[in-house]
PDB file of C-alpha atoms in Angstrom:
ATOM      1  CA  MET A 599     102.748 122.965 101.297  1.00  0.00           C
ATOM      2  CA  ARG A 600     100.825 124.787  98.505  1.00  0.00           C
ATOM      3  CA  PRO A 601      97.135 124.985  98.434  1.00  0.00           C
ATOM      4  CA  LEU A 602      95.164 124.269  95.129  1.00  0.00           C
ATOM      5  CA  LYS A 603      91.718 124.453  95.818  1.00  0.00           C
ATOM      6  CA  LEU A 604      89.870 124.871  98.999  1.00  0.00           C
ATOM      7  CA  THR A 605      85.771 123.609  98.604  1.00  0.00           C
ATOM      8  CA  LEU A 606      83.621 123.696 102.623  1.00  0.00           C
ATOM      9  CA  ALA A 607      80.320 122.857 103.562  1.00  0.00           C
ATOM     10  CA  GLY A 608      78.473 122.613 106.546  1.00  0.00           C
ATOM     11  CA  PHE A 609      80.891 124.984 108.152  1.00  0.00           C
ATOM     12  CA  HIS A 610      79.478 128.669 109.429  1.00  0.00           C
ATOM     13  CA  GLY A 611      81.632 130.559 108.889  1.00  0.00           C
ATOM     14  CA  VAL A 612      80.593 130.816 105.367  1.00  0.00           C
ATOM     15  CA  ARG A 613      76.302 129.851 106.045  1.00  0.00           C
ATOM     16  CA  ASP A 614      76.780 132.645 108.817  1.00  0.00           C
ATOM     17  CA  GLY A 615      78.883 134.433 107.088  1.00  0.00           C
ATOM     18  CA  MET A 616      78.325 134.176 103.337  1.00  0.00           C
ATOM     19  CA  ARG A 617      75.091 132.786 103.247  1.00  0.00           C
ATOM     20  CA  ARG A 618      75.321 130.190 100.917  1.00  0.00           C
ATOM     21  CA  ASP A 619      75.682 126.148 102.108  1.00  0.00           C
ATOM     22  CA  SER A 620      79.666 126.234 100.763  1.00  0.00           C
ATOM     23  CA  VAL A 621      82.833 128.100  98.968  1.00  0.00           C
ATOM     24  CA  THR A 622      85.052 127.036  97.065  1.00  0.00           C
ATOM     25  CA  LEU A 623      87.262 128.431  95.928  1.00  0.00           C
ATOM     26  CA  ASP A 624      90.463 128.113  93.975  1.00  0.00           C
ATOM     27  CA  LEU A 625      93.908 129.246  94.221  1.00  0.00           C
ATOM     28  CA  THR A 626      94.686 128.328  90.503  1.00  0.00           C
ATOM     29  CA  THR A 627      93.332 131.581  89.249  1.00  0.00           C
ATOM     30  CA  LEU A 628      95.087 133.613  91.962  1.00  0.00           C
ATOM     31  CA  PRO A 629      98.441 136.005  90.010  1.00  0.00           C
ATOM     32  CA  PRO A 630     101.525 136.266  91.658  1.00  0.00           C
ATOM     33  CA  GLY A 631     101.931 138.124  94.407  1.00  0.00           C
ATOM     34  CA  LEU A 632     100.188 139.073  98.001  1.00  0.00           C
ATOM     35  CA  ILE A 633      97.215 138.279  98.643  1.00  0.00           C
ATOM     36  CA  ALA A 634      94.806 140.254 100.749  1.00  0.00           C
ATOM     37  CA  LEU A 635      90.568 138.924 101.830  1.00  0.00           C
ATOM     38  CA  VAL A 636      88.680 141.748 102.432  1.00  0.00           C
ATOM     39  CA  GLY A 637      85.171 142.366 104.388  1.00  0.00           C
ATOM     40  CA  PRO A 638      83.811 142.714 107.118  1.00  0.00           C
ATOM     41  CA  ASN A 639      83.858 141.025 110.985  1.00  0.00           C
ATOM     42  CA  GLY A 640      81.786 138.273 110.562  1.00  0.00           C
ATOM     43  CA  ALA A 641      82.434 137.745 106.604  1.00  0.00           C
ATOM     44  CA  GLY A 642      83.722 134.537 106.627  1.00  0.00           C
ATOM     45  CA  LYS A 643      87.732 135.021 105.800  1.00  0.00           C
ATOM     46  CA  THR A 644      88.833 133.146 109.232  1.00  0.00           C
ATOM     47  CA  THR A 645      87.142 130.137 108.561  1.00  0.00           C
ATOM     48  CA  LEU A 646      88.697 130.495 104.878  1.00  0.00           C
ATOM     49  CA  MET A 647      92.684 131.107 105.825  1.00  0.00           C
ATOM     50  CA  ASP A 648      91.628 128.670 109.009  1.00  0.00           C
ATOM     51  CA  ASN A 649      90.853 125.460 106.537  1.00  0.00           C
ATOM     52  CA  LEU A 650      93.950 126.740 103.497  1.00  0.00           C
ATOM     53  CA  HIS A 651      96.625 123.168 104.851  1.00  0.00           C
ATOM     54  CA  PRO A 652      95.708 119.655 105.723  1.00  0.00           C
ATOM     55  CA  TYR A 653      95.360 119.076 109.146  1.00  0.00           C
ATOM     56  CA  PRO A 654      92.714 118.815 110.874  1.00  0.00           C
ATOM     57  CA  ILE A 655      92.843 122.223 113.132  1.00  0.00           C
ATOM     58  CA  MET A 656      91.375 125.296 112.511  1.00  0.00           C
ATOM     59  CA  PRO A 657      94.411 127.091 114.190  1.00  0.00           C
ATOM     60  CA  SER A 658      93.218 130.748 115.372  1.00  0.00           C
ATOM     61  CA  HIS A 659      89.994 128.027 117.307  1.00  0.00           C
ATOM     62  CA  ALA A 660      92.941 125.619 118.820  1.00  0.00           C
ATOM     63  CA  SER A 661      93.917 125.449 122.366  1.00  0.00           C
ATOM     64  CA  LYS A 662      97.042 124.288 121.438  1.00  0.00           C
ATOM     65  CA  MET A 663      98.658 123.346 117.947  1.00  0.00           C
ATOM     66  CA  SER A 664      96.990 120.154 118.380  1.00  0.00           C
ATOM     67  CA  ALA A 665      94.386 117.292 116.487  1.00  0.00           C
ATOM     68  CA  ASP A 666      93.464 116.673 120.559  1.00  0.00           C
ATOM     69  CA  ALA A 667      93.384 119.526 121.295  1.00  0.00           C
ATOM     70  CA  PHE A 668      90.605 120.987 118.375  1.00  0.00           C
ATOM     71  CA  SER A 669      87.333 119.536 117.786  1.00  0.00           C
ATOM     72  CA  TYR A 670      85.341 120.257 114.003  1.00  0.00           C
ATOM     73  CA  TRP A 671      81.879 119.774 115.721  1.00  0.00           C
ATOM     74  CA  GLY A 672      81.426 123.321 116.905  1.00  0.00           C
ATOM     75  CA  HIS A 673      82.097 124.752 114.045  1.00  0.00           C
ATOM     76  CA  LEU A 674      79.476 122.748 111.607  1.00  0.00           C
ATOM     77  CA  CYS A 675      76.235 124.277 111.217  1.00  0.00           C
ATOM     78  CA  GLY A 676      72.829 120.812 110.363  1.00  0.00           C
ATOM     79  CA  THR A 677      73.497 118.003 109.540  1.00  0.00           C
ATOM     80  CA  ARG A 678      76.646 117.790 107.283  1.00  0.00           C
ATOM     81  CA  GLY A 679      79.809 119.876 106.800  1.00  0.00           C
ATOM     82  CA  GLU A 680      82.606 118.600 103.694  1.00  0.00           C
ATOM     83  CA  LYS A 681      86.415 120.244 103.597  1.00  0.00           C
ATOM     84  CA  ASP A 682      88.360 119.174 100.710  1.00  0.00           C
ATOM     85  CA  LEU A 683      91.399 120.737  99.789  1.00  0.00           C
ATOM     86  CA  GLU A 684      92.935 120.545  97.206  1.00  0.00           C
ATOM     87  CA  TRP A 685      97.067 121.249  97.775  1.00  0.00           C
ATOM     88  CA  GLU A 686     100.314 120.482  96.125  1.00  0.00           C
ATOM     89  CA  HIS A 687     103.725 119.703  97.887  1.00  0.00           C
ATOM     90  CA  ALA A 688     107.393 118.440  97.675  1.00  0.00           C
ATOM     91  CA  GLY A 689     106.416 117.685  93.692  1.00  0.00           C
ATOM     92  CA  LYS A 690     103.584 115.653  94.234  1.00  0.00           C
ATOM     93  CA  GLN A 691      99.782 116.919  94.289  1.00  0.00           C
ATOM     94  CA  SER A 692      97.575 115.273  97.310  1.00  0.00           C
ATOM     95  CA  ARG A 693      94.375 115.408  98.149  1.00  0.00           C
ATOM     96  CA  SER A 694      92.707 116.063 101.799  1.00  0.00           C
ATOM     97  CA  ALA A 695      88.542 115.522 101.834  1.00  0.00           C
ATOM     98  CA  SER A 696      87.268 115.408 105.361  1.00  0.00           C
ATOM     99  CA  ALA A 697      82.981 114.386 106.076  1.00  0.00           C
ATOM    100  CA  PHE A 698      81.798 115.069 108.828  1.00  0.00           C
ATOM    101  CA  ARG A 699      77.741 113.845 109.910  1.00  0.00           C
ATOM    102  CA  ASP A 700      76.144 114.137 113.119  1.00  0.00           C
ATOM    103  CA  PRO A 701      73.070 112.941 112.050  1.00  0.00           C
ATOM    104  CA  GLY A 702      71.098 112.895 116.220  1.00  0.00           C
ATOM    105  CA  LYS A 703      72.638 109.804 117.126  1.00  0.00           C
ATOM    106  CA  SER A 704      76.037 109.969 117.586  1.00  0.00           C
ATOM    107  CA  ARG A 705      78.993 111.555 115.551  1.00  0.00           C
ATOM    108  CA  LYS A 706      80.735 110.446 112.658  1.00  0.00           C
ATOM    109  CA  ALA A 707      84.622 111.611 111.445  1.00  0.00           C
ATOM    110  CA  GLU A 708      85.973 110.692 108.314  1.00  0.00           C
ATOM    111  CA  TYR A 709      89.966 111.844 106.713  1.00  0.00           C
ATOM    112  CA  TYR A 710      90.840 110.762 103.254  1.00  0.00           C
ATOM    113  CA  LEU A 711      94.174 111.269 101.870  1.00  0.00           C
ATOM    114  CA  PHE A 712      94.567 111.114  98.607  1.00  0.00           C
ATOM    115  CA  GLU A 713      97.219 111.186  96.358  1.00  0.00           C
ATOM    116  CA  LYS A 714      97.189 111.841  92.310  1.00  0.00           C
ATOM    117  CA  GLY A 715      97.500 109.579  90.628  1.00  0.00           C
ATOM    118  CA  ALA A 716      99.980 109.204  87.468  1.00  0.00           C
ATOM    119  CA  ASN A 717      96.816 108.954  85.255  1.00  0.00           C
ATOM    120  CA  GLY A 718      94.625 112.203  86.615  1.00  0.00           C
ATOM    121  CA  ASP A 719      92.847 109.851  88.592  1.00  0.00           C
ATOM    122  CA  TRP A 720      92.335 110.722  92.683  1.00  0.00           C
ATOM    123  CA  VAL A 721      93.958 107.132  94.329  1.00  0.00           C
ATOM    124  CA  PRO A 722      93.961 106.700  98.839  1.00  0.00           C
ATOM    125  CA  LEU A 723      98.083 107.282 100.124  1.00  0.00           C
ATOM    126  CA  GLN A 724      99.343 104.474 100.397  1.00  0.00           C
ATOM    127  CA  LEU A 725     103.015 105.225 103.005  1.00  0.00           C
ATOM    128  CA  PRO A 726     105.741 101.981 102.479  1.00  0.00           C
ATOM    129  CA  ASP A 727     104.721 100.112 105.544  1.00  0.00           C
ATOM    130  CA  GLY A 728     101.684  99.301 103.532  1.00  0.00           C
ATOM    131  CA  THR A 729      99.089 101.624 105.902  1.00  0.00           C
ATOM    132  CA  LEU A 730      96.692 103.251 103.297  1.00  0.00           C
ATOM    133  CA  SER A 731      94.596 106.206 104.418  1.00  0.00           C
ATOM    134  CA  ASP A 732      91.434 104.168 105.222  1.00  0.00           C
ATOM    135  CA  GLY A 733      89.012 107.160 106.765  1.00  0.00           C
ATOM    136  CA  LYS A 734      90.356 106.953 110.605  1.00  0.00           C
ATOM    137  CA  ALA A 735      91.559 110.516 111.697  1.00  0.00           C
ATOM    138  CA  ASP A 736      95.121 108.330 113.534  1.00  0.00           C
ATOM    139  CA  THR A 737      95.893 106.640 109.968  1.00  0.00           C
ATOM    140  CA  TYR A 738      95.207 110.498 108.441  1.00  0.00           C
ATOM    141  CA  ASN A 739      97.590 111.392 111.078  1.00  0.00           C
ATOM    142  CA  ARG A 740     100.094 108.947 110.420  1.00  0.00           C
ATOM    143  CA  CYS A 741      99.403 109.511 106.424  1.00  0.00           C
ATOM    144  CA  ILE A 742      99.802 113.388 106.360  1.00  0.00           C
ATOM    145  CA  GLU A 743     102.541 112.881 109.399  1.00  0.00           C
ATOM    146  CA  ALA A 744     104.921 110.761 106.270  1.00  0.00           C
ATOM    147  CA  VAL A 745     103.511 113.438 103.123  1.00  0.00           C
ATOM    148  CA  MET A 746     104.198 116.449 104.938  1.00  0.00           C
TER     149      MET A 746
END
């Protein structure tokens, strides 16, 4: 799996560390070789690294490597958060899009997995058994496991 482009919005590490509402990291323009993220403690480096994969977990904050051992809610600020990751694996391009909303009544998280279609459009992933990435966490996890 190779991450290509990451956009984060509404994360504490972005707002507090970078003093921004959102950040986009385009990894396709980086030169080959070792790349280092440099900055003071609390600058948002870990937030970026923790989100450079399609799984719904931030590894450095999880009590164990399982989606049920982690919640994004403690890492989001405000009422909205987003994670959008474009990546490639096994010669195919995919896009993971997660949206988090906390209007005060109840929290809502949506997770979508898209694949790049023949004409360059992002289309929801559909597995051979008919499972379609529909925004639900369980469906998203099944789709990610099938792709990876």
